[in-house]
Amino acid sequence: MRASTEMELSGESSARLRPDMAPLAAVQLLLDAGEVPEALKLLARLLPKRYAVAWLCQCARDQPLAVEDRAGAVLAEAWVRDPDEDNRRAALDFASAGEYRSLGAWIAASAGWSGGSLAPATQEVAVPPADHLTARAVVAAINLMAALEPAQFEQRRAGFIERAMVLLNNGAAGRD
């Protein structure tokens, strides 16, 4: 499964997966094995980028976020509603300006890394992001959001994953 390599799943987790597995079954297998961090990585990669960012934004909507974090979520949500280059670039610029140090920067990065170019807008030569970078940003943001309440980290992360499993169950994997 290419997604397991791109998301750098552990050798043990990768060995559990078969190339012919349905996306939902693959993620559920890892969850059942107690490999929640690995399941989260795979889940974020198997969802189409727009679905993954929408899931992240949905999770963020319910959180008491700092002003900067909320601003990053607003930019990512704008891209989900209208995935044009201006919205993607605004999210990328926000994440870059924040040096990827805050939850808001990671939420914005999830949209900013969805396509286009990572190079400055004035640079003629495009530098396309690797296809899995949106998923990486989503994983970072989900973990940071779960950590907003450290004593409930595992439960919060499980709740966020449950929301995405509904998307995967509804056949979102493979769409873009």
mmCIF file of C-alpha atoms in Angstrom:
data_model
loop_
_atom_site.group_PDB
_atom_site.id
_atom_site.type_symbol
_atom_site.label_atom_id
_atom_site.label_comp_id
_atom_site.label_asym_id
_atom_site.label_seq_id
_atom_site.Cartn_x
_atom_site.Cartn_y
_atom_site.Cartn_z
ATOM 1 C CA MET A 1 0.000 0.000 0.000
ATOM 2 C CA ARG A 2 1.714 3.171 -1.252
ATOM 3 C CA ALA A 3 0.042 5.315 1.411
ATOM 4 C CA SER A 4 1.814 3.387 4.176
ATOM 5 C CA THR A 5 5.201 4.208 2.635
ATOM 6 C CA GLU A 6 4.374 7.869 2.025
ATOM 7 C CA MET A 7 3.142 8.322 5.586
ATOM 8 C CA GLU A 8 6.098 6.353 7.006
ATOM 9 C CA LEU A 9 4.037 3.786 8.861
ATOM 10 C CA SER A 10 6.027 1.471 11.063
ATOM 11 C CA GLY A 11 7.214 -1.794 9.565
ATOM 12 C CA GLU A 12 4.829 -3.669 11.849
ATOM 13 C CA SER A 13 1.841 -1.600 10.737
ATOM 14 C CA SER A 14 2.776 -1.831 7.070
ATOM 15 C CA ALA A 15 3.148 -5.602 7.355
ATOM 16 C CA ARG A 16 -0.450 -5.861 8.581
ATOM 17 C CA LEU A 17 -1.790 -4.206 5.429
ATOM 18 C CA ARG A 18 -2.475 -5.976 2.145
ATOM 19 C CA PRO A 19 -2.530 -4.222 -1.231
ATOM 20 C CA ASP A 20 -6.092 -5.380 -1.911
ATOM 21 C CA MET A 21 -7.554 -4.060 1.366
ATOM 22 C CA ALA A 22 -10.403 -1.591 1.238
ATOM 23 C CA PRO A 23 -9.405 1.742 2.833
ATOM 24 C CA LEU A 24 -11.883 1.440 5.702
ATOM 25 C CA ALA A 25 -10.740 -2.115 6.480
ATOM 26 C CA ALA A 26 -7.073 -1.089 6.451
ATOM 27 C CA VAL A 27 -7.586 1.771 8.905
ATOM 28 C CA GLN A 28 -9.873 -0.334 11.116
ATOM 29 C CA LEU A 29 -7.280 -3.121 11.215
ATOM 30 C CA LEU A 30 -4.690 -0.704 12.599
ATOM 31 C CA LEU A 31 -7.165 0.743 15.090
ATOM 32 C CA ASP A 32 -8.109 -2.745 16.290
ATOM 33 C CA ALA A 33 -4.408 -3.537 16.725
ATOM 34 C CA GLY A 34 -4.044 -0.478 18.970
ATOM 35 C CA GLU A 35 -1.882 1.321 16.425
ATOM 36 C CA VAL A 36 -3.838 4.567 16.623
ATOM 37 C CA PRO A 37 -1.047 6.945 15.479
ATOM 38 C CA GLU A 38 -0.438 4.764 12.431
ATOM 39 C CA ALA A 39 -4.166 4.483 11.722
ATOM 40 C CA LEU A 40 -4.461 8.276 11.864
ATOM 41 C CA LYS A 41 -1.638 8.685 9.341
ATOM 42 C CA LEU A 42 -3.175 6.179 6.958
ATOM 43 C CA LEU A 43 -6.650 7.631 7.362
ATOM 44 C CA ALA A 44 -5.470 11.160 6.584
ATOM 45 C CA ARG A 45 -3.698 9.922 3.450
ATOM 46 C CA LEU A 46 -6.541 7.770 2.153
ATOM 47 C CA LEU A 47 -9.050 10.619 2.241
ATOM 48 C CA PRO A 48 -9.034 12.958 -0.731
ATOM 49 C CA LYS A 49 -7.276 16.187 0.173
ATOM 50 C CA ARG A 50 -10.395 18.311 0.234
ATOM 51 C CA TYR A 51 -12.184 15.774 2.452
ATOM 52 C CA ALA A 52 -9.203 15.564 4.817
ATOM 53 C CA VAL A 53 -9.042 19.355 5.177
ATOM 54 C CA ALA A 54 -12.830 19.567 5.609
ATOM 55 C CA TRP A 55 -12.649 16.921 8.360
ATOM 56 C CA LEU A 56 -9.899 18.870 10.095
ATOM 57 C CA CYS A 57 -11.899 22.094 9.858
ATOM 58 C CA GLN A 58 -14.985 20.346 11.220
ATOM 59 C CA CYS A 59 -12.982 19.151 14.222
ATOM 60 C CA ALA A 60 -11.486 22.630 14.740
ATOM 61 C CA ARG A 61 -14.916 24.281 14.671
ATOM 62 C CA ASP A 62 -15.799 22.603 17.974
ATOM 63 C CA GLN A 63 -12.614 23.646 19.763
ATOM 64 C CA PRO A 64 -11.858 26.697 21.900
ATOM 65 C CA LEU A 65 -9.031 27.884 19.665
ATOM 66 C CA ALA A 66 -6.735 30.850 20.146
ATOM 67 C CA VAL A 67 -7.245 33.751 17.742
ATOM 68 C CA GLU A 68 -4.277 32.736 15.560
ATOM 69 C CA ASP A 69 -5.439 29.130 15.413
ATOM 70 C CA ARG A 70 -8.955 30.183 14.473
ATOM 71 C CA ALA A 71 -7.510 32.408 11.705
ATOM 72 C CA GLY A 72 -5.678 29.411 10.206
ATOM 73 C CA ALA A 73 -8.853 27.346 10.368
ATOM 74 C CA VAL A 74 -10.835 30.106 8.633
ATOM 75 C CA LEU A 75 -8.317 30.153 5.762
ATOM 76 C CA ALA A 76 -8.417 26.369 5.398
ATOM 77 C CA GLU A 77 -12.199 26.421 5.438
ATOM 78 C CA ALA A 78 -12.235 29.081 2.730
ATOM 79 C CA TRP A 79 -10.163 26.723 0.567
ATOM 80 C CA VAL A 80 -12.554 23.818 1.285
ATOM 81 C CA ARG A 81 -15.534 25.942 0.191
ATOM 82 C CA ASP A 82 -13.703 27.317 -2.860
ATOM 83 C CA PRO A 83 -10.505 25.386 -3.658
ATOM 84 C CA ASP A 84 -9.022 28.013 -5.942
ATOM 85 C CA GLU A 85 -5.414 29.154 -6.089
ATOM 86 C CA ASP A 86 -6.029 32.409 -4.187
ATOM 87 C CA ASN A 87 -7.497 30.567 -1.196
ATOM 88 C CA ARG A 88 -4.776 27.915 -1.286
ATOM 89 C CA ARG A 89 -2.050 30.558 -1.483
ATOM 90 C CA ALA A 90 -3.563 32.560 1.409
ATOM 91 C CA ALA A 91 -3.506 29.439 3.590
ATOM 92 C CA LEU A 92 0.054 28.598 2.536
ATOM 93 C CA ASP A 93 1.275 32.124 3.224
ATOM 94 C CA PHE A 94 -0.352 32.118 6.676
ATOM 95 C CA ALA A 95 1.261 28.792 7.584
ATOM 96 C CA SER A 96 4.639 29.922 6.303
ATOM 97 C CA ALA A 97 4.453 33.269 8.112
ATOM 98 C CA GLY A 98 3.680 31.379 11.316
ATOM 99 C CA GLU A 99 6.684 29.126 10.685
ATOM 100 C CA TYR A 100 4.453 26.069 11.254
ATOM 101 C CA ARG A 101 4.643 26.630 15.010
ATOM 102 C CA SER A 102 0.952 26.794 15.899
ATOM 103 C CA LEU A 103 -2.124 24.697 15.472
ATOM 104 C CA GLY A 104 -3.533 27.379 13.162
ATOM 105 C CA ALA A 105 -0.438 27.232 10.970
ATOM 106 C CA TRP A 106 -0.808 23.448 10.603
ATOM 107 C CA ILE A 107 -4.504 23.721 9.816
ATOM 108 C CA ALA A 108 -3.717 26.329 7.146
ATOM 109 C CA ALA A 109 -0.831 24.195 5.836
ATOM 110 C CA SER A 110 -3.229 21.327 5.197
ATOM 111 C CA ALA A 111 -4.944 23.476 2.560
ATOM 112 C CA GLY A 112 -1.803 25.297 1.472
ATOM 113 C CA TRP A 113 -0.013 22.049 0.647
ATOM 114 C CA SER A 114 -2.945 20.662 -1.364
ATOM 115 C CA GLY A 115 -1.547 21.620 -4.765
ATOM 116 C CA GLY A 116 -0.178 24.583 -6.667
ATOM 117 C CA SER A 117 3.362 25.604 -5.840
ATOM 118 C CA LEU A 118 5.264 25.931 -2.575
ATOM 119 C CA ALA A 119 7.505 28.573 -4.105
ATOM 120 C CA PRO A 120 6.816 32.256 -3.507
ATOM 121 C CA ALA A 121 4.050 33.575 -5.749
ATOM 122 C CA THR A 122 6.589 35.737 -7.580
ATOM 123 C CA GLN A 123 8.767 32.758 -8.552
ATOM 124 C CA GLU A 124 8.180 31.563 -12.098
ATOM 125 C CA VAL A 125 9.341 27.992 -11.528
ATOM 126 C CA ALA A 126 6.664 26.017 -9.708
ATOM 127 C CA VAL A 127 7.589 23.762 -6.805
ATOM 128 C CA PRO A 128 4.652 21.373 -6.416
ATOM 129 C CA PRO A 129 4.136 19.843 -2.966
ATOM 130 C CA ALA A 130 4.493 16.108 -2.534
ATOM 131 C CA ASP A 131 1.098 14.457 -2.820
ATOM 132 C CA HIS A 132 1.067 13.329 0.822
ATOM 133 C CA LEU A 133 1.879 16.691 2.454
ATOM 134 C CA THR A 134 -1.765 17.599 3.056
ATOM 135 C CA ALA A 135 -2.168 14.374 5.030
ATOM 136 C CA ARG A 136 0.980 15.119 7.033
ATOM 137 C CA ALA A 137 -0.349 18.560 7.983
ATOM 138 C CA VAL A 138 -3.737 17.067 8.909
ATOM 139 C CA VAL A 139 -2.080 14.502 11.198
ATOM 140 C CA ALA A 140 -0.013 17.206 12.914
ATOM 141 C CA ALA A 141 -3.068 19.411 13.419
ATOM 142 C CA ILE A 142 -5.266 16.565 14.718
ATOM 143 C CA ASN A 143 -2.583 15.619 17.251
ATOM 144 C CA LEU A 144 -2.136 19.246 18.322
ATOM 145 C CA MET A 145 -5.891 19.648 18.709
ATOM 146 C CA ALA A 146 -6.140 16.469 20.765
ATOM 147 C CA ALA A 147 -3.322 17.801 22.966
ATOM 148 C CA LEU A 148 -5.292 20.948 23.828
ATOM 149 C CA GLU A 149 -6.525 18.845 26.751
ATOM 150 C CA PRO A 150 -3.504 16.638 27.565
ATOM 151 C CA ALA A 151 -5.309 14.457 30.103
ATOM 152 C CA GLN A 152 -7.849 13.519 27.429
ATOM 153 C CA PHE A 153 -5.463 13.259 24.465
ATOM 154 C CA GLU A 154 -6.243 9.650 23.530
ATOM 155 C CA GLN A 155 -10.011 10.059 23.841
ATOM 156 C CA ARG A 156 -10.024 13.318 21.899
ATOM 157 C CA ARG A 157 -7.894 11.881 19.097
ATOM 158 C CA ALA A 158 -10.156 8.817 18.944
ATOM 159 C CA GLY A 159 -13.174 11.102 18.631
ATOM 160 C CA PHE A 160 -11.564 13.017 15.775
ATOM 161 C CA ILE A 161 -10.682 9.757 14.020
ATOM 162 C CA GLU A 162 -14.250 8.519 14.420
ATOM 163 C CA ARG A 163 -15.502 11.533 12.442
ATOM 164 C CA ALA A 164 -13.180 10.730 9.547
ATOM 165 C CA MET A 165 -14.076 7.054 9.593
ATOM 166 C CA VAL A 166 -17.618 8.086 8.678
ATOM 167 C CA LEU A 167 -16.238 9.841 5.590
ATOM 168 C CA LEU A 168 -14.149 6.812 4.680
ATOM 169 C CA ASN A 169 -17.128 4.518 5.247
ATOM 170 C CA ASN A 170 -19.201 6.660 2.883
ATOM 171 C CA GLY A 171 -16.715 5.967 0.120
ATOM 172 C CA ALA A 172 -14.653 9.149 0.178
ATOM 173 C CA ALA A 173 -11.374 7.307 -0.471
ATOM 174 C CA GLY A 174 -10.260 7.441 -4.052
ATOM 175 C CA ARG A 175 -12.085 10.690 -4.875
ATOM 176 C CA ASP A 176 -10.367 13.982 -5.414
#
